[in-house]
Amino acid sequence: MTLSLFDLEACFEGVVPSIIATADGNGVPNISYLSHVAMVDSEHVALSNQFFGKTSANIRMNPQATLIAVDAGTGVQFRLELTFAYSLDAGPLFEHLSLQLDATSAQVGMAGIMRLRGLDVFRVLKIESVRATMEPERKASPQRDRLAAAARVVELIAAETDAEGIVDATLNGLKTWLGFEHGLFLELYDERRQLVTIGSLGYAASGIGSEVEIGDGVIGAAAASGSIVKVSDMSRVRRFNAAVRNSSSDENRTRSIVLPGMPDAMSQIAVPLAVAGRPRGALFFESRARLAFTREDETALSIIARHAALALAFSERTSEEAESDRRAQPASTATDRGIHVAHHRFDDSVFIDGTYVIKGVAGRLLAWMLEQHLANGRSEFTNREIRLDGGLRLPDFKDNLETRLLLLRRRLEEKSLPIRLLRLGRGRIALEAEGCVRLSREGI
Amino acid sequence: MIEEDLASFIESPVMQIVGTADEALKPEIGRGAGAWASADRRRVFLVLSAWQWPGTVANLKANGRVAVTFARPADYVSYQVKGAATLQSAVADEIDRSARYLAEMVSTLMRLGIPAEVIAPWLSNRDPFLVGIEVSDIFLQTPGAKAGTRLWSATV
């Protein structure tokens, strides 16, 4: 059987280091491990050149090189005969590999040390497998048809009209059709330079409202760069968030929600959400399996992420025109019970009966609606009037009012609080309080 | 000279990769299956499977030029040794040494989370040869700014 680079996909995940041998003009060999090998096209591979001075010097005197690449799933070794073609220190492939290297080395405590200086691109002359005493088990698991799966998920997203439906269709669709069981949907909030979790799949504590700084970890790197960031074997990776992953009771003190995560994840992938070239958020998935996310998964996820981002942006636009009048059912559970809401102006954090709800714009929105409710008994609001109200000091929303309302609604539900938000239809919501609200504002 | 630290490093469960080249300067790769330093600390001995790495054996027979990198998988600490090699069939004692190395190496890699069946194709001492290397140069190869630093040379 003739092998092609396409058969070697699992060798290029950066899990098992490759080996490169070169020789100088006098035939003195040099042998070294390589952190990253990437496929450029069907005939070329690019090798990371961080500090392999001798390898670099040798291939410029004698362009022949031999590479051993290892399939990280089966351990099978492949021997590639190469000839040095050219070097790269800029361009999309360089940027992509550089980013992968930065994200993964930051997590193993080698930030900056592994910085990519250049890529040496080689033409592949010959590929053969290295004989082994034991034939590896051929994995017979049928491959999912990623293209068909992507189409199914995109259909589910396209059938939705509001932010909640789109977020849920994306996560649930990926679970059903691609088998991803743990993931997050994060939206970018420009004014805070943060990504905020608005959808969650498979975690015991959903982490709705948790935040990731732009550029931080796998998720932050994907959003900052607009490229997919993937880690395929975290067995040696120190998880910097592990220590802070605590019970939610701390929320009331820290006013921040813990990002959910699997302490024993082996694979992670973050996919940027972007519309018209502008970052909007990220999708994140993780798994306990090594090499859980293949190149085909990356392709399917990119297609799905683009559709989800577009659908969200479109739903924001249409939510400006509120649907025809639909009255909320009067809250039947209203009692004389007192509900104390505290709004702290310095960070717009809101606490209901001492329980932390949310901060930032979403907190300000809740306080504003409660204020309107107390002042004139109103319980229904449209997106349009919220956008128009100057008193709210809203930032330039850049089209994500819907997702902020979704975030707020989900937090109120998740904490089982006596104040709820109900979606009445496109661009229209109702506030429901199970008692008499008392609003105190601090730090004016 | 191979210092004591390096001698113990070479004998510990570290991965051993072997570089050679043929007369047309085409490089070849093989993996070692156990190594140790000679008592006088001037040579390194390494067991290699001629069955798995026939190209490496052919090159060693033809010209003896060799480079071996020893790398500790847990922290990437690495050294490269270069020199001139002679080749002979391994004897019982050397084969035992190799077998002990293979068992320790598999355990070490498994502790790092790599499944046994994935490791199996890398490590073989079938049809074992003993490579005796007269060391001419020793380099630090650990990833970082000092990678490639020459630690010792027979000619200096």
PDB file of C-alpha atoms in Angstrom, chain B residues 50-150:
ATOM      1  CA  ALA B  50      18.920  -4.914  13.524  1.00  0.00           C
ATOM      2  CA  TRP B  51      15.526  -6.371  12.663  1.00  0.00           C
ATOM      3  CA  GLN B  52      13.700  -3.064  13.267  1.00  0.00           C
ATOM      4  CA  TRP B  53      16.451  -0.665  12.143  1.00  0.00           C
ATOM      5  CA  PRO B  54      18.323  -2.344   9.258  1.00  0.00           C
ATOM      6  CA  GLY B  55      19.304   0.994   7.641  1.00  0.00           C
ATOM      7  CA  THR B  56      20.999   2.144  10.857  1.00  0.00           C
ATOM      8  CA  VAL B  57      22.937  -1.111  11.129  1.00  0.00           C
ATOM      9  CA  ALA B  58      24.039  -0.879   7.471  1.00  0.00           C
ATOM     10  CA  ASN B  59      25.331   2.660   7.988  1.00  0.00           C
ATOM     11  CA  LEU B  60      27.169   1.750  11.184  1.00  0.00           C
ATOM     12  CA  LYS B  61      28.867  -1.142   9.367  1.00  0.00           C
ATOM     13  CA  ALA B  62      29.769   1.111   6.447  1.00  0.00           C
ATOM     14  CA  ASN B  63      31.187   4.149   8.215  1.00  0.00           C
ATOM     15  CA  GLY B  64      30.579   4.018  11.974  1.00  0.00           C
ATOM     16  CA  ARG B  65      29.591   7.698  12.230  1.00  0.00           C
ATOM     17  CA  VAL B  66      26.874   8.031  14.850  1.00  0.00           C
ATOM     18  CA  ALA B  67      24.908  10.525  16.942  1.00  0.00           C
ATOM     19  CA  VAL B  68      22.736   9.397  19.860  1.00  0.00           C
ATOM     20  CA  THR B  69      20.319  11.648  21.750  1.00  0.00           C
ATOM     21  CA  PHE B  70      19.172  10.557  25.203  1.00  0.00           C
ATOM     22  CA  ALA B  71      15.955  12.293  26.295  1.00  0.00           C
ATOM     23  CA  ARG B  72      14.012  12.030  29.535  1.00  0.00           C
ATOM     24  CA  PRO B  73      10.309  12.064  28.590  1.00  0.00           C
ATOM     25  CA  ALA B  74       9.041  13.615  31.829  1.00  0.00           C
ATOM     26  CA  ASP B  75      10.954  16.906  31.495  1.00  0.00           C
ATOM     27  CA  TYR B  76      12.672  16.803  28.069  1.00  0.00           C
ATOM     28  CA  VAL B  77      16.172  16.924  29.560  1.00  0.00           C
ATOM     29  CA  SER B  78      18.353  15.721  26.668  1.00  0.00           C
ATOM     30  CA  TYR B  79      22.004  15.087  25.767  1.00  0.00           C
ATOM     31  CA  GLN B  80      23.501  14.192  22.399  1.00  0.00           C
ATOM     32  CA  VAL B  81      26.629  12.076  22.111  1.00  0.00           C
ATOM     33  CA  LYS B  82      28.588  11.827  18.842  1.00  0.00           C
ATOM     34  CA  GLY B  83      31.435   9.554  17.884  1.00  0.00           C
ATOM     35  CA  ALA B  84      32.714   6.571  15.915  1.00  0.00           C
ATOM     36  CA  ALA B  85      30.992   3.241  16.394  1.00  0.00           C
ATOM     37  CA  THR B  86      31.855  -0.413  16.032  1.00  0.00           C
ATOM     38  CA  LEU B  87      29.206  -3.094  15.778  1.00  0.00           C
ATOM     39  CA  GLN B  88      28.928  -6.655  17.023  1.00  0.00           C
ATOM     40  CA  SER B  89      26.176  -9.088  17.963  1.00  0.00           C
ATOM     41  CA  ALA B  90      25.002  -8.586  21.532  1.00  0.00           C
ATOM     42  CA  VAL B  91      25.770 -11.327  24.059  1.00  0.00           C
ATOM     43  CA  ALA B  92      23.521 -12.733  26.790  1.00  0.00           C
ATOM     44  CA  ASP B  93      24.556 -10.270  29.492  1.00  0.00           C
ATOM     45  CA  GLU B  94      23.960  -7.308  27.183  1.00  0.00           C
ATOM     46  CA  ILE B  95      20.621  -8.691  26.067  1.00  0.00           C
ATOM     47  CA  ASP B  96      19.566  -8.997  29.735  1.00  0.00           C
ATOM     48  CA  ARG B  97      20.556  -5.402  30.311  1.00  0.00           C
ATOM     49  CA  SER B  98      18.494  -4.386  27.288  1.00  0.00           C
ATOM     50  CA  ALA B  99      15.470  -6.359  28.505  1.00  0.00           C
ATOM     51  CA  ARG B 100      15.632  -4.605  31.884  1.00  0.00           C
ATOM     52  CA  TYR B 101      15.821  -1.226  30.142  1.00  0.00           C
ATOM     53  CA  LEU B 102      12.794  -2.024  27.943  1.00  0.00           C
ATOM     54  CA  ALA B 103      10.698  -2.986  30.970  1.00  0.00           C
ATOM     55  CA  GLU B 104      11.693   0.160  32.886  1.00  0.00           C
ATOM     56  CA  MET B 105      11.133   2.387  29.866  1.00  0.00           C
ATOM     57  CA  VAL B 106       7.622   1.049  29.270  1.00  0.00           C
ATOM     58  CA  SER B 107       6.766   1.608  32.958  1.00  0.00           C
ATOM     59  CA  THR B 108       8.119   5.164  32.809  1.00  0.00           C
ATOM     60  CA  LEU B 109       6.108   6.055  29.713  1.00  0.00           C
ATOM     61  CA  MET B 110       2.976   4.431  31.128  1.00  0.00           C
ATOM     62  CA  ARG B 111       3.292   6.580  34.236  1.00  0.00           C
ATOM     63  CA  LEU B 112       3.144   9.582  31.885  1.00  0.00           C
ATOM     64  CA  GLY B 113      -0.213   8.376  30.610  1.00  0.00           C
ATOM     65  CA  ILE B 114       0.799   6.617  27.397  1.00  0.00           C
ATOM     66  CA  PRO B 115      -0.981   3.279  26.919  1.00  0.00           C
ATOM     67  CA  ALA B 116       1.219   0.143  26.711  1.00  0.00           C
ATOM     68  CA  GLU B 117      -0.027  -0.802  23.252  1.00  0.00           C
ATOM     69  CA  VAL B 118       0.989   2.608  21.915  1.00  0.00           C
ATOM     70  CA  ILE B 119       4.517   2.243  23.328  1.00  0.00           C
ATOM     71  CA  ALA B 120       5.019  -1.330  22.068  1.00  0.00           C
ATOM     72  CA  PRO B 121       5.954  -0.485  18.435  1.00  0.00           C
ATOM     73  CA  TRP B 122       8.812   1.807  19.549  1.00  0.00           C
ATOM     74  CA  LEU B 123      10.891  -0.527  21.662  1.00  0.00           C
ATOM     75  CA  SER B 124      12.381  -3.729  20.310  1.00  0.00           C
ATOM     76  CA  ASN B 125      15.613  -5.656  20.852  1.00  0.00           C
ATOM     77  CA  ARG B 126      14.893  -8.349  18.296  1.00  0.00           C
ATOM     78  CA  ASP B 127      18.105  -9.432  16.536  1.00  0.00           C
ATOM     79  CA  PRO B 128      20.156  -7.333  18.967  1.00  0.00           C
ATOM     80  CA  PHE B 129      23.462  -5.712  18.062  1.00  0.00           C
ATOM     81  CA  LEU B 130      25.793  -3.928  20.434  1.00  0.00           C
ATOM     82  CA  VAL B 131      26.957  -0.530  19.221  1.00  0.00           C
ATOM     83  CA  GLY B 132      30.189   0.591  20.908  1.00  0.00           C
ATOM     84  CA  ILE B 133      30.720   4.346  20.513  1.00  0.00           C
ATOM     85  CA  GLU B 134      34.073   6.024  21.012  1.00  0.00           C
ATOM     86  CA  VAL B 135      32.735   9.396  22.168  1.00  0.00           C
ATOM     87  CA  SER B 136      34.120  12.476  20.419  1.00  0.00           C
ATOM     88  CA  ASP B 137      31.601  15.155  21.458  1.00  0.00           C
ATOM     89  CA  ILE B 138      28.854  15.664  23.997  1.00  0.00           C
ATOM     90  CA  PHE B 139      26.127  18.313  23.611  1.00  0.00           C
ATOM     91  CA  LEU B 140      23.341  19.605  25.804  1.00  0.00           C
ATOM     92  CA  GLN B 141      20.099  19.146  23.867  1.00  0.00           C
ATOM     93  CA  THR B 142      17.398  20.145  26.394  1.00  0.00           C
ATOM     94  CA  PRO B 143      14.930  22.546  24.709  1.00  0.00           C
ATOM     95  CA  GLY B 144      15.820  26.124  25.599  1.00  0.00           C
ATOM     96  CA  ALA B 145      18.383  28.808  24.934  1.00  0.00           C
ATOM     97  CA  LYS B 146      21.332  26.500  25.745  1.00  0.00           C
ATOM     98  CA  ALA B 147      20.268  23.688  23.409  1.00  0.00           C
ATOM     99  CA  GLY B 148      23.183  22.647  21.229  1.00  0.00           C
ATOM    100  CA  THR B 149      25.895  23.778  23.695  1.00  0.00           C
ATOM    101  CA  ARG B 150      28.966  21.561  23.448  1.00  0.00           C
TER     102      ARG B 150
END
